[in-house]
Amino acid sequence: MISCLLVEDQTLVRLGLANLLNLSDEIVVDGQAQNGVEALQQLEHRDFDVVLLDMRMPELDGLGVLTALQKRACLAPKVLIITTFEDCDVLVEAMALGAKGYVLKSIELEELIDAIKLVVAGGKVLQPALTDYLLQKQIAPQVILTAKELQVLKCLSLGMANKSIAHALNNSEGTIRNHVSNILAKLEVKDRTQAVLKAISNGLV
Amino acid sequence: MISCLLVEDQTLVRLGLANLLNLSDEIVVDGQAQNGVEALQQLEHRDFDVVLLDMRMPELDGLGVLTALQKRACLAPKVLIITTFEDCDVLVEAMALGAKGYVLKSIELEELIDAIKLVVAGGKVLQPALTDYLLQKQIAPQVILTAKELQVLKCLSLGMANKSIAHALNNSEGTIRNHVSNILAKLEVKDRTQAVLKAISNGLV
DNA sequence: TTTTACCTATGACATCTGTCACTGTTTTTG
DNA sequence: CAAAAACAGTGACAGATGTCATAGGTAAAA
């Protein structure tokens, strides 16, 4: 039997999925968590063969869990991300942080069970729908913003003007203008509005 | 026993939820549909006490189903919307289209069962989290944009510059500037970026 | 019919925005 | 250590943005 920790914030989805998996005779969900914090607590106490991890959660999200797990690399469990298409912008980050697979909640039950077995066996899983998505993304390679730029971008996406941002971040307006200019270049957009739109749709903020 | 049609596109969620509800001794999910079209087909063949309806679906979404059901008003079944917080902008529309209740997927199982019973009994259900949301909306009374303004706002939220919008809508740039100015005043914001953010969060676009 | 609201347009104006070139300081990294 | 990034700053500039006053045309409502 494959022992499995299920991390998902929506109670109905979590209970339902746990039930379904437990009906199979190969997988047993013997741990559940509503958010990243709970998940890490459970993982301290005992080991699981695999962690089914949702991305969007309160308290600590999927990426947070992955980051935390990386720090104790030796005994990191296999992680299979199971989430919605809306959250798949972070696919690359998640895999970079050590996730072994990434499937959508729209997956069929049998496929999911196969994916879990594959991951436990040491494989990697990516749904066809996602590989297409990846291809599209890789044409426009990963944008890397510096910490400061990300800070400014967050201000932008709050609708702040350069002057306000300068005041908020204790910089001159000119400096903020430079940062904004660099952000626009990196995001390949022409003005702050487009930057905000791109940031939102890419989950950068 | 309350007979129930469950309409939800994500297979795992649907099967899981159906299982959970069937475990109770008051509710039986004896119909399932993956989208609005399938739901309407099922409803032609037979009656259900209640329809559990997801909002965001392929083919035909929740609002579409409600609209279709309204047209044969006499034998419209009770509808309980069960969806995510992201889709709750359409709450008012859904209720106006005859939905008897609106709950989030984050609801607890027992609460959901209670909600279903309440709806079948002729009541209406709104989760506390949603009533708060409604209040917020009503404090900032409905902004009324003219058709043209809405058109311009949509362009804004695509990240277009005034010149582009002017070109796209066959107007002078000055005219567009005037429209933008009026939009900003009506939305009570200071620049186009804030306008776009507000438009998005209020579902105006 | 008169009024009202909407769409269109122009010109002038102040301000904001984004770019560029150039100069530093500090921190990270090879 | 030396090179490379990241960060902060200035000044000058072009162009975009938003405001205001003003005004003509059209369509719907009173």
XYZ file of C-alpha atoms (C1' of nucleotides) in Angstrom:
470
model
C 0.000 0.000 0.000
C 1.158 3.514 -0.837
C 0.706 5.867 2.094
C -0.295 9.339 1.109
C -0.595 12.783 2.708
C -3.331 14.871 1.114
C -2.954 18.633 1.398
C -5.956 20.612 0.195
C -7.789 23.519 1.774
C -11.303 22.899 0.522
C -12.828 20.428 2.927
C -15.248 18.888 0.480
C -12.649 18.323 -2.169
C -10.196 16.904 0.333
C -12.622 14.483 1.945
C -14.056 13.448 -1.385
C -10.701 12.787 -2.939
C -9.477 10.916 0.123
C -12.542 8.701 -0.042
C -12.029 7.962 -3.713
C -8.382 7.079 -3.286
C -9.100 4.909 -0.277
C -11.524 2.901 -2.382
C -8.573 1.732 -4.431
C -6.594 -1.178 -3.019
C -3.186 0.340 -3.695
C -3.352 3.750 -2.067
C -4.314 4.818 1.411
C -4.712 8.456 2.410
C -3.597 8.268 6.006
C -2.818 11.914 6.492
C -4.687 15.081 5.636
C -3.875 18.769 5.972
C -5.824 21.918 5.245
C -2.830 24.121 4.512
C 0.921 24.176 4.232
C 1.566 24.677 7.919
C -0.485 21.642 8.873
C 1.208 19.667 6.145
C 4.676 20.412 7.485
C 3.552 19.475 10.982
C 2.312 16.109 9.768
C 5.541 15.526 7.880
C 7.562 16.144 11.032
C 5.786 13.398 12.878
C 5.914 10.679 10.281
C 6.794 9.773 6.720
C 4.578 9.297 3.694
C 5.334 7.699 0.364
C 3.889 10.659 -1.443
C 2.392 14.068 -0.753
C -0.557 15.227 -2.851
C -0.212 18.978 -2.725
C -2.624 21.706 -3.725
C -1.088 25.003 -4.792
C -3.448 27.700 -3.659
C -3.978 27.541 0.084
C -4.222 29.887 3.041
C -1.457 30.162 5.644
C 1.248 28.536 3.529
C 0.794 27.631 -0.107
C 2.186 24.802 -2.185
C 5.362 26.604 -3.181
C 5.964 27.447 0.471
C 5.717 23.793 1.396
C 8.111 22.806 -1.363
C 10.589 25.454 -0.261
C 10.410 24.271 3.319
C 10.860 20.645 2.250
C 13.916 21.481 0.165
C 15.732 22.720 3.241
C 15.778 19.257 4.725
C 16.657 17.673 1.438
C 17.787 14.274 2.688
C 14.379 13.065 3.783
C 12.165 14.958 1.374
C 9.116 12.941 0.357
C 7.917 12.703 -3.232
C 5.494 15.491 -4.022
C 2.770 15.351 -6.626
C 1.139 18.721 -7.265
C -2.570 18.449 -7.931
C -4.216 21.738 -8.669
C -6.221 23.771 -11.169
C -5.208 25.123 -14.538
C -5.342 28.675 -13.211
C -2.429 27.918 -10.923
C -0.244 26.280 -13.497
C 1.923 29.353 -14.090
C 3.948 28.161 -11.134
C 4.477 24.768 -12.740
C 8.098 25.485 -13.584
C 8.855 26.865 -10.144
C 7.198 23.900 -8.501
C 9.190 21.382 -10.506
C 12.365 23.380 -9.845
C 11.577 23.169 -6.153
C 11.569 19.410 -6.349
C 8.009 18.417 -7.163
C 7.904 15.075 -8.965
C 4.737 15.693 -10.885
C 2.027 18.169 -11.736
C -1.508 17.147 -12.579
C -4.769 19.028 -12.906
C -7.801 18.395 -10.746
C -9.677 17.661 -13.938
C -7.686 14.415 -14.214
C -9.553 11.126 -14.242
C -9.311 8.961 -11.133
C -7.495 6.100 -12.811
C -4.951 8.435 -14.337
C -4.371 9.995 -10.946
C -3.735 6.632 -9.344
C -1.314 5.765 -12.121
C 0.414 9.109 -11.646
C 0.806 8.501 -7.919
C 2.291 5.057 -8.520
C 4.642 6.475 -11.113
C 5.860 9.183 -8.776
C 6.380 6.768 -5.905
C 8.369 4.558 -8.249
C 10.715 7.470 -8.863
C 9.250 8.785 -12.096
C 8.087 12.215 -13.116
C 4.588 13.050 -14.271
C 3.330 15.867 -16.442
C -0.085 15.826 -18.059
C -0.200 16.288 -21.833
C -2.225 19.468 -21.402
C 0.641 20.883 -19.362
C 3.453 19.925 -21.672
C 1.730 22.005 -24.357
C 1.551 24.847 -21.925
C 5.213 24.496 -21.085
C 6.185 24.670 -24.706
C 4.367 27.964 -25.088
C 6.060 29.316 -21.988
C 9.548 28.350 -22.941
C 9.369 30.448 -26.035
C 9.171 33.357 -23.621
C 11.816 32.273 -21.128
C 11.397 32.713 -17.398
C 11.451 36.339 -16.340
C 13.749 36.985 -13.433
C 13.008 40.098 -11.446
C 15.240 41.226 -8.608
C 13.854 41.508 -5.096
C 13.569 45.259 -5.409
C 11.895 45.062 -8.763
C 9.376 42.621 -7.385
C 8.694 45.034 -4.554
C 8.086 47.842 -7.002
C 5.936 45.597 -9.176
C 3.743 44.824 -6.205
C 3.287 48.534 -5.639
C 2.424 48.966 -9.298
C -0.213 46.300 -9.018
C -1.732 48.208 -6.130
C -2.190 51.113 -8.503
C 0.448 53.316 -6.914
C 2.111 56.232 -8.744
C 5.887 56.557 -8.909
C 5.844 59.319 -6.318
C 3.883 57.192 -3.850
C 6.139 54.215 -4.414
C 9.215 56.385 -3.880
C 7.746 57.586 -0.612
C 6.683 54.118 0.480
C 10.023 52.495 -0.290
C 12.174 55.442 0.819
C 13.680 56.128 -2.574
C 13.858 59.046 -4.930
C 11.239 59.182 -7.626
C 13.980 58.901 -10.222
C 15.145 55.602 -8.784
C 11.645 54.199 -8.892
C 11.342 55.364 -12.464
C 14.473 53.412 -13.283
C 13.162 50.305 -11.576
C 9.868 50.603 -13.417
C 11.727 51.022 -16.663
C 13.710 47.849 -16.004
C 10.585 45.940 -15.050
C 8.887 46.950 -18.289
C 11.897 45.770 -20.259
C 12.033 42.427 -18.489
C 8.320 41.806 -18.826
C 8.475 42.991 -22.432
C 5.585 45.424 -22.064
C 5.193 49.091 -22.861
C 3.691 50.642 -19.757
C 2.813 50.057 -16.131
C -0.754 49.004 -16.878
C 0.402 46.197 -19.116
C 2.985 45.262 -16.519
C 0.308 44.920 -13.872
C -1.874 42.852 -16.171
C 1.011 40.532 -16.987
C 2.025 40.305 -13.353
C -1.490 39.324 -12.368
C -1.976 36.766 -15.092
C 1.418 35.224 -14.363
C 0.953 35.163 -10.620
C 4.049 37.305 -10.109
C 2.248 39.312 -7.479
C -34.486 10.873 0.495
C -33.583 14.002 -1.398
C -32.643 13.281 -5.002
C -29.909 15.450 -6.327
C -28.282 16.295 -9.655
C -24.632 17.219 -9.301
C -23.164 19.417 -12.019
C -19.428 19.908 -11.851
C -16.766 19.661 -14.513
C -13.828 18.415 -12.479
C -14.224 14.667 -12.336
C -12.424 14.143 -9.056
C -14.382 16.816 -7.276
C -17.650 15.553 -8.680
C -17.102 11.903 -7.821
C -15.729 12.768 -4.416
C -18.586 15.027 -3.517
C -21.146 12.543 -4.802
C -19.591 9.853 -2.635
C -19.651 12.046 0.438
C -23.262 13.046 -0.028
C -24.308 9.464 -0.675
C -22.798 8.494 2.649
C -25.462 10.582 4.348
C -28.834 8.921 4.774
C -30.846 11.905 3.619
C -29.373 12.758 0.256
C -28.738 10.666 -2.815
C -26.838 11.938 -5.829
C -28.615 10.069 -8.586
C -27.578 12.252 -11.450
C -24.286 13.744 -12.526
C -23.242 16.100 -15.301
C -19.911 17.459 -16.431
C -21.225 20.672 -17.902
C -24.333 22.744 -18.486
C -25.380 20.943 -21.651
C -25.322 17.538 -19.981
C -27.184 18.995 -17.011
C -30.023 20.249 -19.170
C -30.235 16.877 -20.915
C -30.586 15.084 -17.589
C -33.220 17.551 -16.471
C -35.286 16.860 -19.574
C -35.484 13.183 -18.798
C -36.388 13.316 -15.145
C -36.849 15.530 -12.110
C -34.584 16.130 -9.149
C -35.338 17.729 -5.829
C -32.304 19.909 -6.126
C -29.506 20.749 -8.533
C -26.020 21.348 -7.172
C -24.515 23.640 -9.754
C -20.944 24.710 -10.317
C -20.426 28.087 -11.966
C -17.316 27.809 -14.071
C -17.693 25.023 -16.630
C -16.939 24.349 -20.277
C -19.694 24.174 -22.903
C -22.361 25.922 -20.842
C -21.673 27.527 -17.473
C -23.839 27.902 -14.399
C -25.459 31.137 -15.460
C -26.294 29.566 -18.796
C -28.062 26.688 -17.086
C -30.022 29.059 -14.879
C -31.056 31.117 -17.873
C -32.214 28.007 -19.716
C -34.135 26.785 -16.687
C -35.927 30.108 -16.285
C -37.487 29.722 -19.697
C -39.521 26.728 -18.546
C -40.354 28.388 -15.268
C -43.219 26.122 -14.201
C -41.126 23.054 -13.528
C -37.834 24.638 -12.593
C -36.001 22.641 -9.943
C -34.394 24.261 -6.910
C -30.822 25.212 -7.664
C -28.039 25.497 -5.123
C -24.886 27.086 -6.496
C -21.722 25.546 -5.120
C -18.589 27.178 -6.379
C -15.395 29.034 -5.470
C -14.929 32.502 -4.057
C -13.366 33.691 -7.300
C -16.663 33.186 -9.065
C -18.786 34.992 -6.538
C -19.040 38.201 -8.538
C -21.926 36.574 -10.308
C -23.692 35.878 -7.037
C -26.260 38.598 -7.569
C -26.922 37.546 -11.139
C -27.278 33.921 -10.127
C -29.789 34.703 -7.407
C -31.659 36.987 -9.798
C -31.825 34.085 -12.243
C -33.604 31.996 -9.658
C -30.900 30.203 -7.716
C -32.077 29.356 -4.213
C -28.687 29.427 -2.582
C -25.025 30.114 -3.038
C -22.337 28.321 -1.063
C -18.588 28.068 -1.412
C -16.745 24.813 -1.977
C -14.877 25.533 1.220
C -18.087 24.779 3.136
C -18.123 21.940 5.658
C -19.996 18.757 4.711
C -22.606 19.075 7.438
C -23.305 22.670 6.529
C -23.729 21.670 2.920
C -26.221 18.962 3.815
C -28.134 21.451 5.934
C -28.062 23.937 3.081
C -29.453 21.364 0.660
C -32.273 20.450 3.034
C -33.058 24.106 3.572
C -33.244 24.792 -0.138
C -35.441 21.751 -0.787
C -37.718 22.940 1.987
C -38.193 26.194 0.105
C -35.641 28.329 1.913
C -32.794 30.432 0.672
C -29.176 29.989 1.659
C -26.305 32.436 1.665
C -23.098 31.780 3.541
C -22.012 34.420 6.072
C -18.819 35.048 4.093
C -20.970 35.980 1.130
C -23.344 38.293 2.947
C -20.300 40.318 4.014
C -19.227 40.438 0.414
C -22.643 41.619 -0.650
C -22.594 44.402 1.900
C -19.277 45.681 0.618
C -20.633 45.737 -2.885
C -23.716 47.671 -1.934
C -21.805 50.329 -0.001
C -20.048 51.275 -3.210
C -23.195 51.669 -5.258
C -23.273 50.253 -8.722
C -21.161 52.333 -11.058
C -23.004 53.128 -14.237
C -20.773 53.433 -17.252
C -22.150 54.239 -20.664
C -21.776 51.736 -23.468
C -18.923 53.680 -24.975
C -17.166 54.036 -21.653
C -17.409 50.321 -21.080
C -15.918 49.739 -24.484
C -13.013 52.029 -23.655
C -12.608 50.410 -20.255
C -12.273 47.027 -21.906
C -9.521 48.411 -24.087
C -7.833 49.845 -21.014
C -7.906 46.463 -19.364
C -6.168 45.017 -22.390
C -3.340 47.441 -21.698
C -3.992 49.642 -24.715
C -2.720 53.227 -24.983
C -5.066 56.086 -25.819
C -3.740 56.281 -29.348
C -4.375 52.575 -29.960
C -7.858 52.813 -28.523
C -8.612 55.823 -30.707
C -7.496 53.861 -33.708
C -9.389 50.740 -32.716
C -12.647 52.557 -32.018
C -12.356 55.077 -34.848
C -12.201 58.168 -32.667
C -9.776 60.995 -32.145
C -7.276 60.561 -29.368
C -8.774 63.567 -27.607
C -12.160 61.891 -27.476
C -10.682 58.807 -25.929
C -8.895 60.984 -23.404
C -12.226 62.479 -22.455
C -13.809 59.060 -22.053
C -10.916 57.866 -19.952
C -11.201 60.969 -17.820
C -14.895 60.315 -17.266
C -14.272 56.666 -16.463
C -11.689 57.617 -13.856
C -14.147 60.029 -12.266
C -16.948 57.453 -12.171
C -14.727 54.727 -10.769
C -13.231 57.238 -8.335
C -9.643 56.374 -9.191
C -6.664 58.462 -10.211
C -5.236 56.739 -13.263
C -5.829 54.049 -15.852
C -3.937 51.379 -13.941
C -6.174 51.769 -10.915
C -9.174 51.790 -13.225
C -8.147 48.456 -14.705
C -7.557 46.959 -11.270
C -10.965 48.112 -10.083
C -12.618 46.911 -13.246
C -11.101 43.477 -12.849
C -11.909 43.091 -9.179
C -15.484 44.237 -9.765
C -15.995 42.062 -12.786
C -16.784 45.090 -14.960
C -14.738 43.632 -17.760
C -41.162 70.470 -27.780
C -37.825 71.074 -24.567
C -34.650 68.958 -21.864
C -31.366 65.651 -20.877
C -27.832 62.478 -21.705
C -24.463 60.761 -24.809
C -20.917 60.943 -28.331
C -17.787 63.559 -30.720
C -14.121 66.914 -31.174
C -10.464 70.609 -30.340
C -6.802 73.252 -27.994
C -4.227 74.474 -24.083
C -2.170 73.086 -20.094
C 0.198 70.727 -16.093
C 1.772 66.610 -14.765
C 3.216 61.886 -15.066
C 5.725 58.437 -17.298
C 9.380 56.129 -19.319
C 14.152 56.324 -21.541
C 18.969 57.300 -21.614
C 23.482 58.317 -20.173
C 26.403 58.506 -16.485
C 28.040 58.100 -11.635
C 28.562 56.019 -7.693
C 28.140 52.342 -3.434
C 27.410 47.797 -1.710
C 26.951 42.880 -1.998
C 27.641 38.527 -4.221
C 30.199 35.448 -6.559
C 33.906 33.212 -9.182
C 40.991 39.915 -4.981
C 38.402 41.125 -9.138
C 34.313 40.952 -11.825
C 29.520 41.101 -11.866
C 24.952 42.315 -10.062
C 22.015 44.871 -7.547
C 20.914 49.243 -5.680
C 20.614 54.346 -5.435
C 20.848 58.715 -7.564
C 20.772 62.848 -11.065
C 19.485 65.552 -15.125
C 17.523 66.031 -19.462
C 14.233 64.818 -22.712
C 10.077 63.103 -25.528
C 5.930 61.566 -25.304
C 1.755 59.945 -22.873
C -1.730 61.046 -19.754
C -5.389 63.456 -17.605
C -8.073 67.990 -16.872
C -10.732 71.758 -18.379
C -13.448 74.775 -21.098
C -16.042 74.838 -24.971
C -19.130 73.305 -28.533
C -21.860 70.873 -32.230
C -24.870 66.778 -33.398
C -28.099 63.125 -32.241
C -31.392 60.383 -29.875
C -34.342 59.437 -26.118
C -37.278 60.992 -22.331
C -40.204 64.429 -20.013
